mmCIF file of C-alpha atoms and ligand atoms in Angstrom:
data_model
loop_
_atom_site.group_PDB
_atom_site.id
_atom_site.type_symbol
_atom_site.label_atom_id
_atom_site.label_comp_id
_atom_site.label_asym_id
_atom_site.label_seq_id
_atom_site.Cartn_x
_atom_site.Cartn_y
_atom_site.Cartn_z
ATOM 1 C CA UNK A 385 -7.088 -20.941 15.635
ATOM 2 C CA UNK A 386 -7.011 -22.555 12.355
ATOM 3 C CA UNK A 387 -4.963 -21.590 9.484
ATOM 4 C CA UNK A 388 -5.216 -21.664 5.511
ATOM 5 C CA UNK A 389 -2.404 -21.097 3.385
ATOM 6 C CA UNK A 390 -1.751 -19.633 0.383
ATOM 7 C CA UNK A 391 1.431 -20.480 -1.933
ATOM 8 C CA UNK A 392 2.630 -19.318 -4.472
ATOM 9 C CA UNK A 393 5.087 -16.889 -6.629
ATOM 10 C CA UNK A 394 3.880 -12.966 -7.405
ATOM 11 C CA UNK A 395 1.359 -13.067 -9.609
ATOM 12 C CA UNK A 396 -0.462 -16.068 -8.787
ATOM 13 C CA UNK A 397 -3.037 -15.266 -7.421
ATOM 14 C CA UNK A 398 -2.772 -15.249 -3.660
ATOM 15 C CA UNK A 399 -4.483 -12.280 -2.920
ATOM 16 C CA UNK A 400 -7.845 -13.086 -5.187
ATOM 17 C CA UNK A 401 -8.146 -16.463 -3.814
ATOM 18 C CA UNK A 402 -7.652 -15.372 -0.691
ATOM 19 C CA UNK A 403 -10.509 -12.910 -0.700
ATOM 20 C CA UNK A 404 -12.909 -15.758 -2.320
ATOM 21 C CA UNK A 405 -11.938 -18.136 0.342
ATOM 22 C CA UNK A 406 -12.601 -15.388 3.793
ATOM 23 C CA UNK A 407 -15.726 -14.386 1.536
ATOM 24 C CA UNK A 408 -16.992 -17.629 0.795
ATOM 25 C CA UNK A 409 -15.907 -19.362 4.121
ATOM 26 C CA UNK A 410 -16.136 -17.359 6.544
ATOM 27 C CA UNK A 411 -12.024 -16.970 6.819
ATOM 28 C CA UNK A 412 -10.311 -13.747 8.253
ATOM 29 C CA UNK A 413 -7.940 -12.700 5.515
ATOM 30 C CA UNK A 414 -4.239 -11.882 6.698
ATOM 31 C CA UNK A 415 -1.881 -10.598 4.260
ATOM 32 C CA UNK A 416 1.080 -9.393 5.131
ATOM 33 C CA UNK A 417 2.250 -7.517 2.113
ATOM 34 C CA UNK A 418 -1.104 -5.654 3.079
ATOM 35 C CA UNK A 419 -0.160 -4.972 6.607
ATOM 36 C CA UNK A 420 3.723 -3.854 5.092
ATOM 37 C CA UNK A 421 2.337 -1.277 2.692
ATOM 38 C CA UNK A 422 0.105 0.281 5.433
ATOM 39 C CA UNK A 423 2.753 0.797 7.725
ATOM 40 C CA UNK A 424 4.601 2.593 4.797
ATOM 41 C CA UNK A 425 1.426 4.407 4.138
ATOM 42 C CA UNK A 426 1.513 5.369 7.719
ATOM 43 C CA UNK A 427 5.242 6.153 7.889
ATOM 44 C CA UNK A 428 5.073 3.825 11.268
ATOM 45 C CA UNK A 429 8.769 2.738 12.095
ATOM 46 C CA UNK A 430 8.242 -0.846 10.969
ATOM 47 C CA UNK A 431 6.723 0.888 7.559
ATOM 48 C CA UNK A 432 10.276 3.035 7.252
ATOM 49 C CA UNK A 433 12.469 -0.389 7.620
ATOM 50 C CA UNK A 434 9.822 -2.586 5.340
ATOM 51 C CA UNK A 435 10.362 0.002 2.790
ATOM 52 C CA UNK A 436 14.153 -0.549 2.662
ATOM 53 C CA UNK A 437 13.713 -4.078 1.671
ATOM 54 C CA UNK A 438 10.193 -4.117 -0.499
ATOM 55 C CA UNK A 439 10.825 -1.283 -2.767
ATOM 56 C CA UNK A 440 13.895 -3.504 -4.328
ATOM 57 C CA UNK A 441 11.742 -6.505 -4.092
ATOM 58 C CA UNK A 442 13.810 -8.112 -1.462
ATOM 59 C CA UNK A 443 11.850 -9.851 1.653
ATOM 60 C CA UNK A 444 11.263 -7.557 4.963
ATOM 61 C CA UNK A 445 13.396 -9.807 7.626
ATOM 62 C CA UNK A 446 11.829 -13.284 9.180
ATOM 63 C CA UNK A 447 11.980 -11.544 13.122
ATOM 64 C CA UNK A 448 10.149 -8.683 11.944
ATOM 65 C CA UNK A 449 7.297 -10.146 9.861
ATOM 66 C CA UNK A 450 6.587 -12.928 12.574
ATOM 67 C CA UNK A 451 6.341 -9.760 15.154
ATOM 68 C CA UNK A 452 4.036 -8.850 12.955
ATOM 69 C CA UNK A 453 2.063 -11.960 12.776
ATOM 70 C CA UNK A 454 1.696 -12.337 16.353
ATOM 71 C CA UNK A 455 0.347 -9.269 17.386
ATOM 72 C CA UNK A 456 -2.307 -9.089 14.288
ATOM 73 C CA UNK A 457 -3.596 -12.466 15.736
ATOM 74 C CA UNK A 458 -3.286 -11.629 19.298
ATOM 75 C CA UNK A 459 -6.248 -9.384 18.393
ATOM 76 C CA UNK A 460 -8.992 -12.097 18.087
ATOM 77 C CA UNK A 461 -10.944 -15.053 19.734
ATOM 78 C CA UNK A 462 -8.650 -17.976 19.706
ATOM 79 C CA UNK A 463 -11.397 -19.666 17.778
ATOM 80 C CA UNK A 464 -10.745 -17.733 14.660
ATOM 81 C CA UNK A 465 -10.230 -18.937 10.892
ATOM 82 C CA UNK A 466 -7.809 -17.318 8.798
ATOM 83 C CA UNK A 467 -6.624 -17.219 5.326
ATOM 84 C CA UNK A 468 -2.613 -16.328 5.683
ATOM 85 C CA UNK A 469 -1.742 -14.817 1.776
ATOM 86 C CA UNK A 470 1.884 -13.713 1.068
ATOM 87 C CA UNK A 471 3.371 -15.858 4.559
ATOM 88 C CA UNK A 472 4.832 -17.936 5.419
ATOM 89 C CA UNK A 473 7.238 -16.913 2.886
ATOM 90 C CA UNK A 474 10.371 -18.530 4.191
ATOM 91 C CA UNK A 475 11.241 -22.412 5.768
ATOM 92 C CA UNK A 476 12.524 -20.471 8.926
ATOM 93 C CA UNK A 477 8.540 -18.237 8.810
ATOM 94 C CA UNK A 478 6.897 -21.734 8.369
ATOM 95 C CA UNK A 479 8.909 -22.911 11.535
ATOM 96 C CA UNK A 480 8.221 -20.273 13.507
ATOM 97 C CA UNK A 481 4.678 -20.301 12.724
ATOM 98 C CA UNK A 482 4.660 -23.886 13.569
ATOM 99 C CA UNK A 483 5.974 -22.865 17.152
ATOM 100 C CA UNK A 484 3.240 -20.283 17.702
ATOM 101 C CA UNK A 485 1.013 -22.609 16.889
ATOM 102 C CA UNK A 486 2.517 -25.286 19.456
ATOM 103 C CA UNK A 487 1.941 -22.622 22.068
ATOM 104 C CA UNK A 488 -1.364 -21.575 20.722
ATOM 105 C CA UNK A 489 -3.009 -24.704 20.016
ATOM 106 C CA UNK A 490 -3.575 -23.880 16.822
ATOM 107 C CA UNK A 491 -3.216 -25.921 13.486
ATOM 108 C CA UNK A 492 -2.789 -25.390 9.937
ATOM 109 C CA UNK A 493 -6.050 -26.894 7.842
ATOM 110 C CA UNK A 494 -4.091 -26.893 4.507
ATOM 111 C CA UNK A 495 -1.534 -24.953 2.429
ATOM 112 C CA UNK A 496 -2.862 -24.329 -1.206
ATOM 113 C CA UNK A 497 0.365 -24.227 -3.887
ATOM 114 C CA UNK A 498 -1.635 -22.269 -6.934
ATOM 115 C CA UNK A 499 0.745 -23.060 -9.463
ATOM 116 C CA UNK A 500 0.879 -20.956 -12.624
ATOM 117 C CA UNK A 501 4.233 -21.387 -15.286
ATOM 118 C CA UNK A 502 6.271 -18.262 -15.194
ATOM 119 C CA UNK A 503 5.577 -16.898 -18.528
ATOM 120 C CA UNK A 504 1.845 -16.084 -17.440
ATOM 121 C CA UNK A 505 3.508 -14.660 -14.173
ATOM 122 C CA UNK A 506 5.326 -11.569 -15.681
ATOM 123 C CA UNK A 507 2.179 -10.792 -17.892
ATOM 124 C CA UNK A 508 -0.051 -10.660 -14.755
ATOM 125 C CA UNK A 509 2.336 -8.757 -12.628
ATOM 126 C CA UNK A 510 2.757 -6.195 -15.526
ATOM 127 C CA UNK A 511 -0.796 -5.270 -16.078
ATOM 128 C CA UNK A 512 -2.041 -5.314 -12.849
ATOM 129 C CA UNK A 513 -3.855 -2.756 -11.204
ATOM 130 C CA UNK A 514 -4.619 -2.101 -7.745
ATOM 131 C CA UNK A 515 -7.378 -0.120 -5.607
ATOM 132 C CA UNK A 516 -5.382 1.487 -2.674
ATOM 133 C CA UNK A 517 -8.865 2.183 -1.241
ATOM 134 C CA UNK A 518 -10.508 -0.894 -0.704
ATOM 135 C CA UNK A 519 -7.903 -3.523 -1.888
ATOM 136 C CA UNK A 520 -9.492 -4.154 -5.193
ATOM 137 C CA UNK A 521 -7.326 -6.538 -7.658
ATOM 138 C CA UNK A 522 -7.772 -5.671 -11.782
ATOM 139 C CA UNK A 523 -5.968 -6.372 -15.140
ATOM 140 C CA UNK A 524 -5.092 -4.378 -18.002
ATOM 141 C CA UNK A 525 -6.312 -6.971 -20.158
ATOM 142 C CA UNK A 526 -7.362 -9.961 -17.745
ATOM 143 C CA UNK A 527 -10.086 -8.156 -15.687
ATOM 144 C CA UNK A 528 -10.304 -4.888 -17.019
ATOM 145 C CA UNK A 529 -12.733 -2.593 -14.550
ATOM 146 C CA UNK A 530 -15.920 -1.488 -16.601
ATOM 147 C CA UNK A 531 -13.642 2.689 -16.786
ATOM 148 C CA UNK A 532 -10.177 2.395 -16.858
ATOM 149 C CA UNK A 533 -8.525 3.669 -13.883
ATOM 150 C CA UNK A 534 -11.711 3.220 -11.857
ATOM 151 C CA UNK A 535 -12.384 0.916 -8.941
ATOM 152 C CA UNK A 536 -15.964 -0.946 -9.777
ATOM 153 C CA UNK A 537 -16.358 -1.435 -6.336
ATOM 154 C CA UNK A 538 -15.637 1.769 -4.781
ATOM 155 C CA UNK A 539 -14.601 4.327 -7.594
ATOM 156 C CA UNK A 540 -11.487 4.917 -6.080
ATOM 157 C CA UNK A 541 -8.237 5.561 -8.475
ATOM 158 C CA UNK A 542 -6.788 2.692 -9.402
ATOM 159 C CA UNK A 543 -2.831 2.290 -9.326
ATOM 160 C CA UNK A 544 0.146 0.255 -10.459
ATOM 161 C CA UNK A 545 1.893 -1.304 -7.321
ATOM 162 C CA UNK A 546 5.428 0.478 -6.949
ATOM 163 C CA UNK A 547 6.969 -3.120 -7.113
ATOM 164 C CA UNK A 548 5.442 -4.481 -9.966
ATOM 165 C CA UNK A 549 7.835 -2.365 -12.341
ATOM 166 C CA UNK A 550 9.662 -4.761 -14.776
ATOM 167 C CA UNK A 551 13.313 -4.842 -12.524
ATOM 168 C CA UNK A 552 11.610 -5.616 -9.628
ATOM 169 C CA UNK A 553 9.382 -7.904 -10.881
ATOM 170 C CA UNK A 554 12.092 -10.733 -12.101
ATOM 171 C CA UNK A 555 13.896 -10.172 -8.827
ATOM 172 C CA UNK A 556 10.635 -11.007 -7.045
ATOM 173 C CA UNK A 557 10.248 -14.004 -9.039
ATOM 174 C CA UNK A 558 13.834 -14.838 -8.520
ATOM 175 C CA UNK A 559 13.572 -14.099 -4.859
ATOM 176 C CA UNK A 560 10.294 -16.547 -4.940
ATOM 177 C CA UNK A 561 12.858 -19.288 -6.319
ATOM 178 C CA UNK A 562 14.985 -18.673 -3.615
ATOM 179 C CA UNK A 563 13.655 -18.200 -0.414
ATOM 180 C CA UNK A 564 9.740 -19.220 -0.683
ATOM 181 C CA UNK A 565 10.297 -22.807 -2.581
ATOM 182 C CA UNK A 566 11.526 -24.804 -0.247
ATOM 183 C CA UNK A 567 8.140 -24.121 1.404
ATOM 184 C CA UNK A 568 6.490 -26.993 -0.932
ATOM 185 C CA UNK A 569 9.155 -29.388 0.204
ATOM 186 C CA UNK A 570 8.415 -28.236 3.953
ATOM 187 C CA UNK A 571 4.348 -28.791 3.929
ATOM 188 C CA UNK A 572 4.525 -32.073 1.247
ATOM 189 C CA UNK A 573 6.492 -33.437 4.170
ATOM 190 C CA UNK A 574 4.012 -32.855 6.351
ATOM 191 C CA UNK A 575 1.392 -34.007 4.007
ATOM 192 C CA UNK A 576 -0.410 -30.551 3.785
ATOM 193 C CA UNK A 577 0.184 -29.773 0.250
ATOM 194 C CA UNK A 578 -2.402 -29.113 -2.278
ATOM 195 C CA UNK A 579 -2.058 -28.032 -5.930
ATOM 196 C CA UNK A 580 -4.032 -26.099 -7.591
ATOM 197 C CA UNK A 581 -3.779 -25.217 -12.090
ATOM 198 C CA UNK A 582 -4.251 -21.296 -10.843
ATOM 199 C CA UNK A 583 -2.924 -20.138 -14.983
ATOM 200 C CA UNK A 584 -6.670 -19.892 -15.932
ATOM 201 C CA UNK A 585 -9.065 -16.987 -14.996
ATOM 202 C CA UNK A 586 -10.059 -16.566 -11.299
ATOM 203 C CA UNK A 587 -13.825 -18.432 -11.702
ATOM 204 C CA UNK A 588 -12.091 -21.083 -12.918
ATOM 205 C CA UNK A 589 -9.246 -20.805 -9.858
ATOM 206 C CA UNK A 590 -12.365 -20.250 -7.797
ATOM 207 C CA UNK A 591 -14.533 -23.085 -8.365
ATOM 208 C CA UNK A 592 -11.319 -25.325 -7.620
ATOM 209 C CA UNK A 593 -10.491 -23.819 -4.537
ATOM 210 C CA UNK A 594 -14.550 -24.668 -3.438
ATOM 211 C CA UNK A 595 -13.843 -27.695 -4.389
ATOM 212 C CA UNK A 596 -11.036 -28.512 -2.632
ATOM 213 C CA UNK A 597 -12.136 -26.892 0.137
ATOM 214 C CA UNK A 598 -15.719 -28.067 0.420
ATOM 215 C CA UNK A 599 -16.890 -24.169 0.157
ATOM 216 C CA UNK A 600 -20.175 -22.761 -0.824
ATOM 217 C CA UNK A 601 -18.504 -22.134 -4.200
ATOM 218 C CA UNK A 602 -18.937 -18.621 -6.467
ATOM 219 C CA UNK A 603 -22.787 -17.416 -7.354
ATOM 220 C CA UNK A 604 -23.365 -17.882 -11.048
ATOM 221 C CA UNK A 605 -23.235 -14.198 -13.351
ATOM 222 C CA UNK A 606 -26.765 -13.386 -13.669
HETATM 223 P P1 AMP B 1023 2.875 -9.299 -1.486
HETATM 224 O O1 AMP B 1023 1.831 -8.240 -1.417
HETATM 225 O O2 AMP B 1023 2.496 -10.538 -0.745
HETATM 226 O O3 AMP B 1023 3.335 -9.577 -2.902
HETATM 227 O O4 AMP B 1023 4.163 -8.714 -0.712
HETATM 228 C C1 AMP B 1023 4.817 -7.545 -1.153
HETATM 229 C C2 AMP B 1023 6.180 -7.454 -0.485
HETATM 230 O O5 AMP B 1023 6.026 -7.395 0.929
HETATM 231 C C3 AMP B 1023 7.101 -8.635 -0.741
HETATM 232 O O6 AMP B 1023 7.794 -8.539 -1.972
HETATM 233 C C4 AMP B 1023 8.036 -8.520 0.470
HETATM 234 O O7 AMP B 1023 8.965 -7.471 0.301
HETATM 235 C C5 AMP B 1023 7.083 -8.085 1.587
HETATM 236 N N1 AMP B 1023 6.510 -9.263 2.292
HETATM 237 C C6 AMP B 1023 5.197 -9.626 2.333
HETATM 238 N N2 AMP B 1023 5.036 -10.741 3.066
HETATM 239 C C7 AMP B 1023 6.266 -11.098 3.499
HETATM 240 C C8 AMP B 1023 6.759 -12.175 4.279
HETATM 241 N N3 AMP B 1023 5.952 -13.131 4.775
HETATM 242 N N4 AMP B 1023 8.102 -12.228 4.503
HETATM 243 C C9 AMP B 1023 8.930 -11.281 4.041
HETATM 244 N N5 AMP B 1023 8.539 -10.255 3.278
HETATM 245 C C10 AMP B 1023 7.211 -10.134 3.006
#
């Protein structure tokens, strides 16, 4: 298997780049704050204990998540490509990825820091909107869907995220500082780190990431 991944604070991005990247290169997209919320959607026993920690925007344990992990890619080919948005999220995730991968003979392609200053952080967390149906990503005033409240792609009703409420926003970005930092110091050592300017709009964020990552690149609007 061979891994992309996707750094970065709340708010920066990780989950529209990721989709451009499994779209656009043929990438299976893993997230696991995805894989969290449907457990909590499905009132599974992982879901109840996720809950406990991701409603006060604290991180669900390291065993847990990398429990996770493992059986979600137990499930395919061992030739698969995947775009990993939202984890590792800690130095001790990153290592035990690394060991799975030993075992696996797997490898990490790159890790993609898309670094965006703080300010624009709290303004994207507070306006964004998000389809529960199909995963959809919109902003209030960013990327506004063409009727508010409506998913363009699958007219589903759009919602606000129940942690991207002001309180738990900063301690998101705080936990960020904390625990998920020290992951650019972890992959620069290992010479797998690429920036990326991700504070302008996603075409922009888009056309970088082809760049970078020698993908087809985004279809002009018509
Ligand atoms: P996200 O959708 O990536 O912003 O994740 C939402 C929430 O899910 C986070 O604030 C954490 O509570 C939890 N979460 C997602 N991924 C991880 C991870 N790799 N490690 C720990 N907690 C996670």
């Amino acid at each position: 298997m061979e891994i992309l991944i996707l750094l970065g604070a709340p708010g920066s991005g990780k989950g529209t780049a990721a989709g451009f990247i499994a779209g656009q290169g043929g990438f299976t997209h893993i997230s696991t704050g995805d894989m969290f919320r449907e457990a909590i959607r499905r009132r599974t026993a992982a879901g109840r204990e996720a809950d406990r920690h991701m409603g006060g925007g604290d991180l669900v344990p390291d065993d847990m998540v990398m429990a996770m992990i493992r059986e979600r890619l137990s499930w395919d080919p061992p030739r698969t490509r995947y775009v990993f948005d939202g984890f590792p999220r800690t130095v001790p995730q990153a290592a035990l990825l690394d060991r799975h991968l030993g075992k696996e003979s797997g490898r990490i392609l790159a890790v993609i820091l898309l670094d965006v200053p703080s300010e624009v952080l709290a303004v994207r967390l507070t306006g964004r909107r998000v389809c529960p149906a199909c995963g959809a990503i919109f902003h209030t005033a960013n990327r506004p869907p063409r009727q508010e409240g409506v998913c363009d792609a699958c007219g589903g009703s759009l919602i606000r995220r129940d942690d991207d409420h002001e309180t738990t926003i900063r301690r998101r970005l705080d936990v960020y500082r904390q625990r998920t930092e020290g992951l650019v110091e972890y992959y620069e050592t290992r010479h797998l780190l690429r920036r990326i300017d991700a504070s302008g709009p996603p075409a922009d964020v888009h056309r970088d990431l082809a760049r970078h990552l020698d993908l087809p690149g985004e279809a002009a609007p018509c």
